[in-house]
CSV table of C-alpha atoms in Angstrom, one decimal:
chain,number,residue,atom,x,y,z
A,1138,MET,CA,48.9,124.4,84.4
A,1139,ILE,CA,52.4,124.4,85.9
A,1140,ASP,CA,52.7,128.2,85.3
A,1141,TYR,CA,50.0,128.7,87.8
A,1142,LEU,CA,51.7,126.6,90.4
A,1143,TYR,CA,54.6,129.0,90.5
A,1144,ASN,CA,52.6,132.1,90.3
A,1145,PRO,CA,52.9,133.8,93.8
A,1146,ASP,CA,49.5,135.5,93.5
A,1147,PHE,CA,47.9,132.2,92.9
A,1148,TRP,CA,49.3,130.7,96.0
A,1149,ALA,CA,48.6,133.7,98.2
A,1150,LEU,CA,45.3,132.0,99.1
A,1151,GLU,CA,47.1,128.9,100.3
A,1152,TRP,CA,46.7,129.6,104.0
A,1153,THR,CA,43.2,130.9,103.5
A,1154,TRP,CA,42.3,127.6,101.9
A,1155,ARG,CA,43.9,125.6,104.7
A,1156,SER,CA,42.2,127.7,107.3
A,1157,VAL,CA,38.8,127.3,105.5
A,1158,SER,CA,39.2,123.6,105.2
A,1159,ARG,CA,40.1,123.4,108.9
A,1160,LYS,CA,37.0,125.3,109.9
A,1161,THR,CA,34.8,123.2,107.6
A,1162,LEU,CA,35.6,120.2,109.8
A,1163,LEU,CA,33.5,121.8,112.5
A,1164,LEU,CA,30.5,122.4,110.2
A,1165,PRO,CA,28.8,118.9,110.6
A,1166,ILE,CA,29.3,119.1,114.4
A,1167,ILE,CA,27.7,122.5,114.6
A,1168,VAL,CA,24.8,121.6,112.3
A,1169,ALA,CA,24.2,118.4,114.3
A,1170,LEU,CA,24.0,120.5,117.5
A,1171,ILE,CA,21.6,123.0,115.9
A,1172,THR,CA,19.3,120.5,114.2
A,1173,GLY,CA,19.5,117.9,117.0
A,1174,HIS,CA,20.5,115.2,114.4
A,1175,PHE,CA,23.0,113.3,116.4
A,1176,ARG,CA,21.2,110.3,117.6
A,1177,HIS,CA,21.1,108.2,114.4
A,1178,PRO,CA,24.1,105.9,113.9
A,1179,VAL,CA,25.1,107.6,110.6
A,1180,HIS,CA,25.0,111.1,112.2
A,1181,LEU,CA,27.0,109.8,115.2
A,1182,LYS,CA,29.6,108.3,112.9
A,1183,ILE,CA,29.9,111.6,111.0
A,1184,ILE,CA,30.4,113.5,114.3
A,1185,PHE,CA,33.0,111.0,115.6
A,1186,PHE,CA,34.8,111.1,112.3
A,1187,SER,CA,34.8,114.9,112.1
A,1188,GLY,CA,35.8,115.2,115.7
A,1189,TYR,CA,38.7,112.8,115.3
A,1190,SER,CA,39.8,114.5,112.1
A,1191,LEU,CA,39.9,117.8,113.9
A,1192,LEU,CA,42.0,116.2,116.6
A,1193,MET,CA,44.3,114.7,114.0
A,1194,GLU,CA,44.6,118.1,112.1
A,1195,HIS,CA,45.4,119.8,115.4
A,1196,CYS,CA,48.1,117.4,116.3
A,1197,SER,CA,49.6,116.9,112.9
A,1198,THR,CA,49.2,120.2,111.0
A,1199,ASP,CA,49.6,122.6,113.9
A,1200,ASN,CA,52.7,120.8,114.8
A,1201,ASP,CA,53.8,121.1,111.2
A,1202,LEU,CA,53.2,124.8,111.2
A,1203,LYS,CA,55.3,125.2,114.4
A,1204,ASN,CA,58.1,123.4,112.7
A,1205,LEU,CA,57.7,125.0,109.3
A,1206,PHE,CA,61.2,126.4,109.4
A,1207,ASN,CA,63.1,123.6,110.9
A,1208,ASP,CA,63.6,120.0,110.0
A,1209,GLU,CA,61.0,118.4,112.3
A,1210,THR,CA,58.2,116.4,110.8
A,1211,ASN,CA,54.6,115.7,111.7
A,1212,SER,CA,54.9,112.1,110.3
A,1213,PRO,CA,54.6,110.3,113.7
A,1214,TRP,CA,51.1,111.7,114.1
A,1215,TYR,CA,50.0,110.0,110.9
A,1216,HIS,CA,51.5,106.7,111.9
A,1217,LEU,CA,49.8,106.8,115.3
A,1218,LEU,CA,46.4,108.3,114.3
A,1219,THR,CA,45.6,106.8,110.9
A,1220,PRO,CA,44.6,103.3,112.2
A,1221,VAL,CA,41.8,104.8,114.3
A,1222,LEU,CA,40.7,107.0,111.5
A,1223,PHE,CA,40.7,103.9,109.3
A,1224,PHE,CA,38.6,102.1,111.9
A,1225,LEU,CA,36.1,105.0,111.9
A,1226,LEU,CA,36.0,105.0,108.1
A,1227,THR,CA,35.1,101.3,108.0
A,1228,ARG,CA,32.3,101.9,110.6
A,1229,PHE,CA,30.6,104.2,108.0
A,1230,PHE,CA,30.0,101.1,105.9
A,1231,SER,CA,28.7,98.9,108.6
A,1232,GLU,CA,25.4,98.7,106.7
A,1233,TYR,CA,26.9,96.2,104.3
A,1234,LEU,CA,30.2,95.2,106.2
A,1235,ASP,CA,28.3,93.9,109.3
A,1236,HIS,CA,26.0,91.5,107.4
A,1237,GLY,CA,26.3,88.6,105.0
A,1238,LYS,CA,29.1,86.3,104.3
A,1239,TYR,CA,31.8,89.1,104.3
A,1240,ARG,CA,31.0,90.3,107.8
A,1241,PHE,CA,34.4,89.0,109.0
A,1242,LEU,CA,35.8,92.1,107.2
A,1243,ARG,CA,34.3,94.3,109.9
A,1244,TRP,CA,37.2,93.4,112.2
A,1245,LEU,CA,39.7,92.0,109.7
A,1246,LEU,CA,40.1,95.3,107.8
A,1247,PRO,CA,41.0,97.5,110.7
A,1248,LEU,CA,43.2,94.8,112.2
A,1249,ALA,CA,45.0,94.2,108.9
A,1250,PHE,CA,45.5,97.9,108.5
A,1251,LEU,CA,47.0,98.2,112.0
A,1252,ILE,CA,49.4,95.4,111.2
A,1253,LEU,CA,50.4,97.1,108.0
A,1254,VAL,CA,51.0,100.3,109.8
A,1255,ILE,CA,53.4,98.6,112.3
A,1256,LEU,CA,55.2,96.8,109.4
A,1257,ASN,CA,55.5,100.0,107.6
A,1258,ILE,CA,57.1,101.8,110.6
A,1259,ILE,CA,59.6,98.9,110.9
A,1260,SER,CA,60.5,98.6,107.2
A,1261,GLU,CA,60.2,102.2,105.9
A,1262,GLY,CA,62.6,104.0,108.3
A,1263,GLY,CA,60.6,104.5,111.4
A,1264,LEU,CA,58.1,107.2,112.6
A,1265,GLU,CA,60.0,110.1,111.1
A,1266,VAL,CA,59.2,109.1,107.5
A,1267,PHE,CA,55.8,110.1,106.3
A,1268,PRO,CA,53.7,106.8,105.8
A,1269,SER,CA,52.7,107.6,102.2
A,1270,LYS,CA,52.1,103.9,101.4
A,1271,ILE,CA,49.8,103.6,104.4
A,1272,VAL,CA,47.8,106.8,103.6
A,1273,GLY,CA,47.8,105.6,100.0
A,1274,LEU,CA,46.3,102.3,101.1
A,1275,TYR,CA,43.9,104.2,103.3
A,1276,SER,CA,42.7,106.2,100.4
A,1277,ILE,CA,42.4,103.1,98.1
A,1278,ALA,CA,40.4,101.4,100.9
A,1279,GLY,CA,38.2,104.5,101.1
A,1280,ILE,CA,37.6,104.4,97.4
A,1281,ILE,CA,36.8,100.7,97.4
A,1282,LEU,CA,34.5,100.9,100.4
A,1283,SER,CA,32.6,103.9,98.9
A,1284,VAL,CA,32.2,102.2,95.5
A,1285,GLY,CA,31.2,99.0,97.5
A,1286,TYR,CA,28.5,100.9,99.2
A,1287,PHE,CA,27.1,102.1,95.8
A,1288,LEU,CA,27.2,98.5,94.5
A,1289,TYR,CA,25.4,97.4,97.6
A,1290,LEU,CA,22.7,100.0,96.9
A,1291,LEU,CA,22.4,98.7,93.4
A,1292,ARG,CA,22.1,95.1,94.7
A,1293,THR,CA,19.6,95.8,97.4
A,1294,LEU,CA,17.5,98.4,95.5
A,1295,THR,CA,15.7,99.5,98.7
A,1296,ASP,CA,15.6,103.2,98.0
A,1297,TYR,CA,14.6,105.1,94.9
A,1298,TYR,CA,15.8,108.6,96.1
A,1299,ILE,CA,19.3,107.6,97.3
A,1300,GLU,CA,20.3,111.2,97.4
A,1301,ARG,CA,17.9,111.6,100.4
A,1302,LYS,CA,19.9,109.0,102.4
A,1303,PRO,CA,22.7,110.5,104.5
A,1304,MET,CA,24.9,107.6,103.6
A,1305,PHE,CA,24.7,108.6,99.9
A,1306,TRP,CA,26.4,111.9,100.7
A,1307,VAL,CA,28.9,110.3,103.1
A,1308,SER,CA,29.9,107.8,100.4
A,1309,SER,CA,30.0,110.4,97.6
A,1310,GLY,CA,32.1,112.8,99.8
A,1311,LEU,CA,34.5,110.1,100.8
A,1312,LEU,CA,34.8,108.8,97.2
A,1313,ILE,CA,35.7,112.3,95.9
A,1314,TYR,CA,37.9,113.0,98.9
A,1315,PHE,CA,40.0,109.9,98.5
A,1316,ALA,CA,40.1,110.1,94.7
A,1317,GLY,CA,41.5,113.7,95.1
A,1318,ASN,CA,44.0,112.7,97.8
A,1319,PHE,CA,45.2,109.3,96.5
A,1320,LEU,CA,48.0,110.5,94.2
A,1321,LEU,CA,48.8,113.4,96.5
A,1322,TRP,CA,49.4,111.1,99.5
A,1323,ILE,CA,51.3,108.5,97.4
A,1324,GLY,CA,53.6,111.2,96.1
A,1325,LEU,CA,54.0,113.1,99.3
A,1326,ASN,CA,57.4,111.9,100.2
A,1327,PHE,CA,58.7,113.2,96.9
A,1328,ILE,CA,56.8,116.5,96.9
A,1329,THR,CA,57.9,117.4,100.5
A,1330,TYR,CA,61.4,117.9,99.2
A,1331,ASP,CA,60.3,121.3,98.1
A,1332,ARG,CA,58.2,122.9,100.8
A,1333,ASP,CA,56.9,125.7,98.6
A,1334,PHE,CA,55.8,123.3,95.9
A,1335,PHE,CA,54.3,121.0,98.6
A,1336,TYR,CA,52.2,123.7,100.1
A,1337,SER,CA,51.0,124.8,96.7
A,1338,ILE,CA,50.0,121.4,95.5
A,1339,TYR,CA,48.6,120.4,98.8
A,1340,ARG,CA,45.8,122.9,98.3
A,1341,ILE,CA,44.0,120.2,96.4
A,1342,ASN,CA,43.7,118.4,99.7
A,1343,SER,CA,42.1,121.5,101.3
A,1344,ILE,CA,39.5,121.7,98.4
A,1345,VAL,CA,38.4,118.1,98.6
A,1346,THR,CA,38.4,118.4,102.4
A,1347,VAL,CA,36.0,121.3,102.2
A,1348,LEU,CA,33.9,119.3,99.8
A,1349,LEU,CA,33.9,116.2,102.1
A,1350,TYR,CA,32.7,118.1,105.1
A,1351,VAL,CA,30.1,120.0,103.1
A,1352,PHE,CA,28.8,116.6,102.0
A,1353,PHE,CA,28.9,115.4,105.7
A,1354,THR,CA,26.9,118.5,106.6
A,1355,ILE,CA,24.3,117.7,104.0
A,1356,ALA,CA,24.1,114.2,105.4
A,1357,ILE,CA,23.6,115.6,108.9
A,1358,PHE,CA,20.7,117.8,107.6
A,1359,LEU,CA,18.9,114.7,106.2
A,1360,ASN,CA,16.8,112.7,108.5
A,1361,PRO,CA,17.4,109.0,108.0
A,1362,HIS,CA,14.2,108.1,109.9
A,1363,ASP,CA,12.0,109.6,107.2
A,1364,GLU,CA,12.1,106.3,105.2
A,1365,ASN,CA,9.0,107.0,103.2
A,1366,LYS,CA,10.8,109.8,101.4
A,1367,HIS,CA,13.3,107.3,100.0
A,1368,ARG,CA,10.9,104.8,98.6
A,1369,SER,CA,10.0,104.6,94.9
A,1370,PRO,CA,7.4,107.2,93.7
A,1371,ASN,CA,5.0,104.3,93.0
B,376,MET,CA,65.2,109.9,95.0
B,377,ILE,CA,63.0,111.7,92.5
B,378,VAL,CA,62.0,115.2,93.5
B,379,LEU,CA,58.9,116.3,91.8
B,380,ALA,CA,59.8,120.0,92.0
B,381,ASN,CA,62.9,119.3,90.0
B,382,LEU,CA,61.0,117.5,87.3
B,383,SER,CA,60.0,119.1,84.2
B,384,GLY,CA,56.7,120.9,84.0
B,385,GLU,CA,55.3,118.2,81.7
B,386,TYR,CA,55.6,115.6,84.4
B,387,LEU,CA,54.0,117.9,87.0
B,388,ASN,CA,51.2,118.7,84.6
B,389,LEU,CA,50.8,114.9,84.3
B,390,PHE,CA,50.7,114.6,88.1
B,391,LEU,CA,48.1,117.3,88.4
B,392,ALA,CA,46.1,116.0,85.5
B,393,GLY,CA,46.1,112.6,87.3
B,394,ILE,CA,44.7,114.1,90.5
B,395,PHE,CA,42.0,116.2,88.7
B,396,GLY,CA,41.2,113.2,86.5
B,397,MET,CA,40.6,111.0,89.5
B,398,VAL,CA,38.4,113.7,91.1
B,399,LEU,CA,36.4,114.0,87.9
B,400,LEU,CA,36.2,110.3,87.6
B,401,SER,CA,34.8,109.9,91.1
B,402,ILE,CA,32.2,112.6,90.5
B,403,ALA,CA,31.2,110.9,87.2
B,404,LEU,CA,31.0,107.6,89.1
B,405,VAL,CA,28.6,109.1,91.7
B,406,VAL,CA,26.4,110.6,88.9
B,407,PHE,CA,26.5,107.2,87.0
B,408,PHE,CA,25.4,105.3,90.1
B,409,VAL,CA,22.5,107.6,90.7
B,410,VAL,CA,21.4,107.5,87.0
B,411,TYR,CA,22.0,103.7,86.8
B,412,GLN,CA,20.1,103.0,90.0
B,413,ARG,CA,17.1,105.0,88.7
B,414,ARG,CA,17.2,103.1,85.5
B,415,ILE,CA,17.3,99.8,87.3
B,416,PHE,CA,14.4,100.9,89.4
B,417,ALA,CA,12.4,101.9,86.3
B,418,GLN,CA,13.1,98.5,84.7
B,419,GLU,CA,12.1,96.8,87.9
B,420,ARG,CA,8.9,98.7,88.0
B,421,LYS,CA,8.2,97.9,84.4
B,422,ARG,CA,8.8,94.2,85.1
B,423,GLU,CA,6.5,94.3,88.1
B,424,GLU,CA,3.8,96.0,86.0
B,425,GLU,CA,4.2,93.4,83.3
B,426,GLU,CA,4.0,90.7,85.9
B,427,LYS,CA,0.9,92.2,87.4
B,428,ALA,CA,-0.7,92.5,84.0
B,429,HIS,CA,0.1,88.9,83.2
B,430,GLN,CA,-1.3,87.7,86.6
B,431,LYS,CA,-4.4,89.7,85.8
B,432,GLU,CA,-4.7,88.0,82.4
B,433,LEU,CA,-4.3,84.6,84.0
B,434,LEU,CA,-7.0,85.5,86.5
B,435,ILE,CA,-9.4,86.7,83.8
B,436,ALA,CA,-8.7,83.5,81.8
B,437,ALA,CA,-9.4,81.4,84.9
B,438,VAL,CA,-12.7,83.2,85.6
B,439,GLU,CA,-13.7,83.0,81.9
B,440,VAL,CA,-13.0,79.3,81.8
B,441,GLN,CA,-14.9,78.8,85.0
B,442,GLU,CA,-17.9,80.6,83.6
B,443,ALA,CA,-17.7,78.6,80.4
B,444,GLU,CA,-17.5,75.4,82.5
B,445,ARG,CA,-20.6,76.5,84.4
B,446,ARG,CA,-22.4,77.3,81.2
B,447,ARG,CA,-21.6,73.9,79.9
B,448,ILE,CA,-22.7,72.1,83.0
B,449,ALA,CA,-25.9,74.2,83.0
B,450,GLY,CA,-26.5,73.3,79.4
B,451,ASP,CA,-25.9,69.6,80.0
B,452,LEU,CA,-28.2,69.6,83.0
B,453,HIS,CA,-30.9,71.6,81.1
B,454,ASP,CA,-30.7,69.8,77.8
B,455,ASP,CA,-30.1,66.2,79.0
B,456,ILE,CA,-31.3,65.8,82.6
B,457,GLY,CA,-34.0,68.5,82.5
B,458,SER,CA,-35.7,67.4,79.3
B,459,LEU,CA,-35.5,63.7,80.4
B,460,LEU,CA,-37.1,64.6,83.8
B,461,SER,CA,-39.9,66.5,82.0
B,462,ALA,CA,-40.5,63.5,79.8
B,463,THR,CA,-40.6,61.2,82.8
B,464,ARG,CA,-43.0,63.6,84.5
B,465,LEU,CA,-45.3,63.5,81.4
B,466,TYR,CA,-45.2,59.7,81.3
B,467,LEU,CA,-45.9,59.4,85.1
B,468,ARG,CA,-48.8,61.8,84.8
B,469,GLN,CA,-50.4,59.4,82.4
B,470,LEU,CA,-50.4,56.6,85.0
B,471,LYS,CA,-54.0,56.2,86.3
B,472,ALA,CA,-55.4,53.7,88.7
B,473,ASP,CA,-58.4,52.9,86.4
B,474,ALA,CA,-56.3,52.6,83.3
B,475,PRO,CA,-55.7,49.2,81.6
B,476,ILE,CA,-52.8,47.3,83.1
B,477,GLU,CA,-51.1,47.0,79.6
B,478,LYS,CA,-51.2,50.8,79.2
B,479,ASN,CA,-49.7,51.4,82.7
B,480,THR,CA,-47.0,48.8,82.1
B,481,GLU,CA,-46.1,50.5,78.8
B,482,ILE,CA,-45.9,53.9,80.5
B,483,ARG,CA,-43.8,52.5,83.4
B,484,ASP,CA,-41.4,50.8,80.9
B,485,GLN,CA,-41.0,54.1,79.0
B,486,ALA,CA,-40.4,56.0,82.2
B,487,LEU,CA,-37.8,53.4,83.3
B,488,SER,CA,-36.1,53.6,80.0
B,489,ILE,CA,-35.9,57.4,80.3
B,490,LEU,CA,-34.6,57.0,83.8
B,491,ASP,CA,-31.9,54.6,82.6
B,492,GLU,CA,-30.9,57.2,79.9
B,493,MET,CA,-30.9,59.8,82.6
B,494,ILE,CA,-28.6,57.7,84.8
B,495,GLN,CA,-26.2,57.2,81.9
B,496,ASN,CA,-26.2,60.9,81.1
B,497,THR,CA,-25.6,61.8,84.7
B,498,ARG,CA,-22.7,59.4,84.8
B,499,ARG,CA,-21.3,61.0,81.6
B,500,ILE,CA,-21.6,64.5,83.0
B,501,THR,CA,-20.0,63.6,86.3
B,502,HIS,CA,-17.3,61.6,84.4
B,503,ASP,CA,-16.6,64.7,82.4
B,504,LEU,CA,-16.4,66.8,85.6
B,505,LEU,CA,-14.2,64.4,87.5
B,506,PRO,CA,-13.5,61.0,86.0
B,507,PRO,CA,-13.7,58.2,88.7
B,508,THR,CA,-10.5,56.7,87.1
B,509,LEU,CA,-8.6,59.9,88.0
B,510,GLU,CA,-9.7,59.7,91.6
B,511,LYS,CA,-9.2,55.9,92.0
B,512,PHE,CA,-6.2,55.1,89.9
B,513,GLY,CA,-4.5,58.4,89.3
B,514,LEU,CA,-3.5,60.7,86.5
B,515,GLN,CA,-1.6,58.1,84.4
B,516,ALA,CA,-4.6,55.8,84.2
B,517,ALA,CA,-7.1,58.7,83.6
B,518,ALA,CA,-4.8,60.2,80.9
B,519,GLU,CA,-4.4,56.8,79.3
B,520,ASP,CA,-8.2,56.3,79.4
B,521,MET,CA,-8.8,59.6,77.7
B,522,CYS,CA,-6.2,58.9,75.1
B,523,GLU,CA,-7.8,55.5,74.3
B,524,ARG,CA,-11.2,57.1,74.0
B,525,ILE,CA,-9.9,59.7,71.5
B,526,ASN,CA,-8.0,56.9,69.7
B,527,LYS,CA,-11.3,54.9,69.4
B,528,SER,CA,-13.1,57.8,68.0
B,529,GLY,CA,-10.8,57.5,64.9
B,530,GLY,CA,-9.4,60.2,62.7
B,531,ILE,CA,-6.5,61.0,65.0
B,532,LYS,CA,-3.8,58.7,66.6
B,533,VAL,CA,-2.9,59.3,70.2
B,534,ASN,CA,0.3,57.8,71.6
B,535,PHE,CA,0.5,57.6,75.3
B,536,ARG,CA,3.6,56.8,77.3
B,537,SER,CA,4.2,57.0,81.0
B,538,ASP,CA,7.3,55.8,82.9
B,539,THR,CA,6.0,56.5,86.4
B,540,ASP,CA,3.1,55.4,88.5
B,541,VAL,CA,3.7,57.8,91.4
B,542,ARG,CA,0.5,59.5,92.5
B,543,LEU,CA,0.6,63.3,92.8
B,544,ASP,CA,-1.3,65.5,95.1
B,545,PRO,CA,-5.0,65.2,94.0
B,546,LYS,CA,-5.2,69.0,93.2
B,547,LYS,CA,-2.2,68.6,90.9
B,548,GLU,CA,-3.6,65.5,89.2
B,549,VAL,CA,-6.9,67.3,88.5
B,550,ALA,CA,-5.0,70.3,87.2
B,551,ILE,CA,-2.8,68.3,84.8
B,552,TYR,CA,-5.9,66.3,83.7
B,553,ARG,CA,-7.7,69.6,82.9
B,554,VAL,CA,-4.6,70.7,81.0
B,555,LEU,CA,-4.7,67.5,79.0
B,556,GLN,CA,-8.5,68.0,78.3
B,557,GLU,CA,-7.9,71.6,77.2
B,558,LEU,CA,-5.0,70.6,75.0
B,559,PHE,CA,-7.0,67.8,73.4
B,560,ASN,CA,-9.9,70.2,72.9
B,561,ASN,CA,-7.7,72.8,71.2
B,562,THR,CA,-6.0,70.2,69.0
B,563,LEU,CA,-9.3,68.5,67.9
B,564,LYS,CA,-11.0,71.9,67.3
B,565,HIS,CA,-8.2,73.8,65.5
B,566,ALA,CA,-5.0,71.9,64.8
B,567,LYS,CA,-6.0,69.4,62.1
B,568,ALA,CA,-3.4,67.1,63.6
B,569,LYS,CA,-2.8,63.5,62.7
B,570,THR,CA,-0.8,62.4,65.7
B,571,ILE,CA,-0.7,63.4,69.3
B,572,ASP,CA,2.0,62.3,71.7
B,573,VAL,CA,1.4,62.4,75.4
B,574,SER,CA,4.1,61.4,77.9
B,575,ILE,CA,4.4,61.5,81.6
B,576,GLY,CA,7.6,61.1,83.4
B,577,GLN,CA,9.4,61.6,86.6
B,578,LYS,CA,13.1,62.2,87.6
B,579,GLN,CA,13.7,62.3,91.3
B,580,ASP,CA,11.2,64.8,92.6
B,581,SER,CA,10.6,66.5,89.2
B,582,PHE,CA,7.4,65.5,87.4
B,583,SER,CA,7.0,66.2,83.8
B,584,PHE,CA,4.1,66.1,81.4
B,585,VAL,CA,4.7,66.6,77.7
B,586,TYR,CA,2.0,67.0,75.0
B,587,ALA,CA,2.9,67.3,71.4
B,588,ASP,CA,0.7,67.4,68.2
B,589,ASP,CA,1.7,67.6,64.6
B,590,GLY,CA,-1.0,70.0,63.7
B,591,LYS,CA,-0.8,73.3,61.9
B,592,GLY,CA,0.5,75.2,64.9
B,593,PHE,CA,-0.2,78.9,65.4
B,594,ASP,CA,1.2,82.2,66.3
B,595,PRO,CA,0.3,82.6,70.0
B,596,ALA,CA,0.2,86.3,69.8
B,597,ALA,CA,-2.0,86.4,66.8
B,598,ILE,CA,-4.7,83.9,67.7
B,599,GLU,CA,-6.7,85.1,70.6
B,600,SER,CA,-9.0,82.2,71.2
B,601,VAL,CA,-6.2,79.7,71.3
B,602,GLY,CA,-4.3,82.2,73.3
B,603,LEU,CA,-7.0,82.2,75.9
B,604,GLY,CA,-6.9,78.4,76.0
B,605,LEU,CA,-3.1,78.5,76.6
B,606,ARG,CA,-3.6,81.2,79.3
B,607,ASN,CA,-6.1,79.0,81.0
B,608,ILE,CA,-3.6,76.2,80.9
B,609,GLU,CA,-0.9,78.5,82.2
B,610,SER,CA,-3.3,79.7,85.0
B,611,ARG,CA,-3.9,76.1,86.1
B,612,VAL,CA,-0.2,75.2,86.0
B,613,SER,CA,0.7,78.4,87.9
B,614,LEU,CA,-1.9,77.5,90.6
B,615,ILE,CA,-0.2,74.2,91.3
B,616,GLY,CA,3.2,75.9,91.3
B,617,GLY,CA,4.4,74.3,88.1
B,618,ASN,CA,6.3,75.6,85.1
B,619,LEU,CA,4.8,75.7,81.6
B,620,LYS,CA,6.7,75.9,78.4
B,621,SER,CA,4.9,76.0,75.1
B,622,THR,CA,6.5,75.9,71.7
B,623,THR,CA,4.5,76.5,68.5
B,624,SER,CA,4.6,78.3,65.3
B,625,PRO,CA,2.6,78.1,62.1
B,626,GLY,CA,3.1,74.7,60.4
B,627,ASN,CA,5.1,73.2,63.2
B,628,GLY,CA,2.5,71.8,65.6
B,629,LEU,CA,2.4,72.5,69.3
B,630,THR,CA,4.5,71.2,72.2
B,631,VAL,CA,3.6,71.9,75.7
B,632,THR,CA,5.8,70.9,78.6
B,633,VAL,CA,4.6,71.1,82.2
B,634,THR,CA,7.1,70.5,85.0
B,635,LEU,CA,6.5,70.5,88.7
B,636,THR,CA,8.0,69.3,91.9
B,637,THR,CA,6.2,66.4,93.5
């Protein structure tokens, strides 16, 4: 596998992948505008999340490209923008976070995350160091919240065809996305010491990003109001 | 600090394998959730169908028992009251104004005697339908009364024990009384038991009724007629919101426990 990593032909597609993944972020928004599916809370959350991710990509990655050949870093953007992204992530799971005895998590999770971000800035060398622990935590939280959603579905058993629910695609996409990115983000501070290697391995992020936004697009296509379709065949 | 690019290919392979492993695991997890959810739904549907079938069985049993009860009452009215009324009518027809006084007196005495018998039979029938003891003094007294009557008939010993005198809701008392009647009926007909133990008790708001005989027992699945009796009992108990537990097997008698909240 390692031989492929150092094969220049293999990595020739690197920027193509990044470019494709960037464009995919627009896909759910475009489809929402075409289909008119942007009034339901789940659709709105997808649009907000995609829009904010686009903004974050623009700020962080574009800045990174400009500074590709000098020592400047895009890390401050991640420190500043990740807490809001985390808040938007938790909002996807309001179906089970806003009810029951654990509803205090609705505000506690984003608040705790924000505090951890601040503590991380103070203790890990300031804004210039990439917050790999924070994005690692963000991905773990994403995995737990997605799995939590599936467990919630198993507990409530309201829908037979869960694949016809937009939230199923959102949760599946997020689970795969965070599972693919977890080790990548955790190890980012080590990988970035070699930029060539970093860009080559970071293509995994582009692939799972494409997958996530394709799943978001499927979720936008589905109409959550058509509840009868979700029910058991009997 | 460790720099991954400087590490050996083996470690990098491990790193990449970890990433791909996690992606594959997450995809497998999604597939598992869909499959598992479908399976749970299927089990749930099967359970609901079984529950429906069981409820239907209980309903059929209740209707059958009701029909049997009606047939019995019709039989009692026809055989006892009907025939006695016909006989009375025949006697009264013989009464004539110009007949000798002795003859008329004899006819009147016969008619009165039949009427007395009719009153007794009517009392017996109504007692069977709803014993006055049950209405006036409650389940404990009515159950004790029934146990005594069976004891007096000989052949089988019935032990009765009650540690409560709390009156239940009339509907519940009648239902438990019918359960006791049905159980006695089954034991006397099929069980060849020597002893029957009936106990009524109460702990806080939980009422319990236990019936146990030392008869031959049965396999509930194999014996349909007794099964119907038990289903009838179950139907009555479920109607009053109680729980029924029956334990029996060939050679080990029958124990039925009914619990309900007062």
